[in-house]
Amino acid sequence: MIPGPNINLVTALSSEAKPLIDAFRLDRVLDARGFILYAKDDVSLVVTGIGRMRAAAATGWLAARQGESRSSAWLNVGIAGHGSRPAGSMMLAGKLRDAATGRHVFPPALVGRGLDRDLVITVDRAETGYSEDAAYEMEAFAIWDTATRFVTGELVSFMKIVSDGPEAGEIETIDRAGVISLVGAHVEAVSGVVDELRELAGIEAARTAAPAGIDAYLEHWHFTVSARHELTGLLRGLHARDPDAELIDATTRSCKNARAALDALAARVNAADTGVAVD
Amino acid sequence: MLLISALYIENDVATHPRVAALKQRYANVPHISCDRYGEVFNPKSQNFRLQKRAPALIVARKHSGRVLAAPDGYGAGEGEAYYFSHMLNCLYDCRYCFLQGMYASANYVLFVNFEDFGDDIDRVLEESPNQEQVWFNSGYDGDSLALEPLSGFVEHFVPFFQSRPRAMLELRTKSTQIRCLTALEPVDNVVCAFSFTPASVARGLEHKVPDIERRIAAMVELQQKGWRVGVRFEPLIWCEDFRSRYRELFAQVLEPLNADKIDSVSIGSFRMPDGFFKKSRELYPDEPLFAGPLSSTRGVVGYTDELNFEMTQFCTDEILSRVPADRFYHCKEALA
Ligand code: SF4
């Protein structure tokens, strides 16, 4: 299991991945089976293949590899058709639409301040009509749907770079080198968004981390899932009220079972009733 | 100018004059259309704590439930009490605030159809012809004044209430944003109520709120200009040296005011529905307030009965030594 926070870059094509692999100096993860995965430090990149099924599968696969971490951030980077923008222009998704169902979602606009935001429509076949003033692509909605099963929406973002459309030219004219160059022109923006996501993911990691001292309890007694929740809350509470408190004291240590240990801990938490500490 | 990360616009109000002004003012942030504000505001996969770092503004129409009966035990005045919320969410970030437990999103929602709120207020007044006065509280779902530059709420509603003397408006605030009021002549049926906790508690729990000295100065200025002001010691927070902290606070807040002209002074306990409390604690698991001597009774989390009794008794005695009994009340239903 890889502990969070993680930054997960998601691309459909290896040509979209190439400039990001270079920019973040990622290495191929050789033991990864199922999808092509690159990683270095806290950044991973998965190449999903084209279309919503593959995108959903790869996102779920990577989330599972990371122990379903609640503090992984996801950034989908890829080319898109667009109804009005010129080739090479870049935007984040302010709103996603699933063309198949008409459903909309709104990825929160916390990262990428100053960058444009557009409607991004996920279609099942490459769009050539470009009927709306929007970006057209084939993975985003599925990535959103899958990633937000694991993490909060603020940690999921979409960056699209226009490759084709009425103002950008025909998709057939774009080759691998063209895609590399389109994405490569925006690695600085990707890097900026990654930094912002990392900060948010760090807050989530701290919030959702197991409390200090929990291992001592888990080694001593067996806790059911709900008892473990209770234990987590009590340890957090004890720490919140008295950061210097001994997390497992002699009385608790002598308890015969998990229930007794929880009661002893609860008694300690409730004993200190000094209220909010003031300066 | 208040910073927002994006402007979400319900299609239904896209051409509303208040929205047009906001679009112009926030031309540099993304404008994103939606059918209903709930599409942006309500989804579960959102994190209030993270969004609080850079909220967006959602402009929308409020279709129903614009004016609601206030919970029993809320409010100062004689007569029926209602509340209405032209905005959801707040500029400030008080750790004891129920908004963080109630809403999935920290984005601001501004309902721009003020005129419909006004019609509903008139309807309530028509339906209560024998009531000498009917109270309408704002500031339930956010601070009444803090977002005035963005909402224009006071600018619209104070003149509205001025022409309806039976209707009493209570503004509830921790803001120092009083220019919108001082620019007007005082209005008899409008009360501006300021909420306080001791300075040291405020520093720990009332994030982004102006410091207490500036708030007191704003309140005193309003009173000197002839406005009716109220004081709300809500919620009472159990803290180290509770008695000396609160005694000091009562002196600090009440002494600079003209006691004869204080509209009302209230206290109210810290209370939060179980579900809101649970969510607040999940958002801030290391917050000492939530690890305090609290218990849940009939679905509401608050201080234990003995502690509540001790706190309210002490505060009641202290306040009554400073203000006449007919100006004091104990709010059983603490709002934001
Ligand atoms: S308690 Fe009042 S001032 Fe504080 S965040 Fe809530 S609504 Fe705003």
Coordinates of C-alpha atoms in Angstrom, one line a residue, chain A residues 8 14 22 25 35 55 70 95 102 112 123 128 143 150 152 174 183 187 194 210 220 239 259 279:
Chain A
N8 CA -2.1 10.8 -9.9
S14 CA 1.1 7.6 -24.2
D22 CA 9.8 13.9 -18.8
R25 CA 11.1 12.5 -14.3
F35 CA -2.1 -0.6 -17.2
A55 CA -10.4 5.3 -18.1
R70 CA -8.7 9.3 0.7
K95 CA -18.4 21.6 -15.7
G102 CA -26.9 14.3 -20.2
G112 CA -5.8 26.6 -11.3
V123 CA -18.5 11.5 -25.7
T128 CA -16.6 16.0 -35.5
I143 CA -12.5 9.4 -14.3
F150 CA -12.5 7.4 -3.2
T152 CA -13.5 14.4 -2.4
I174 CA -2.6 15.4 -35.5
V183 CA 0.7 18.9 -24.1
V187 CA 3.7 21.4 -18.5
V194 CA -0.1 19.6 -9.2
A210 CA -4.8 7.3 11.8
H220 CA -2.8 -5.2 22.3
H239 CA -4.9 14.6 21.7
R259 CA -14.2 -2.7 25.3
D279 CA -3.9 31.9 25.3

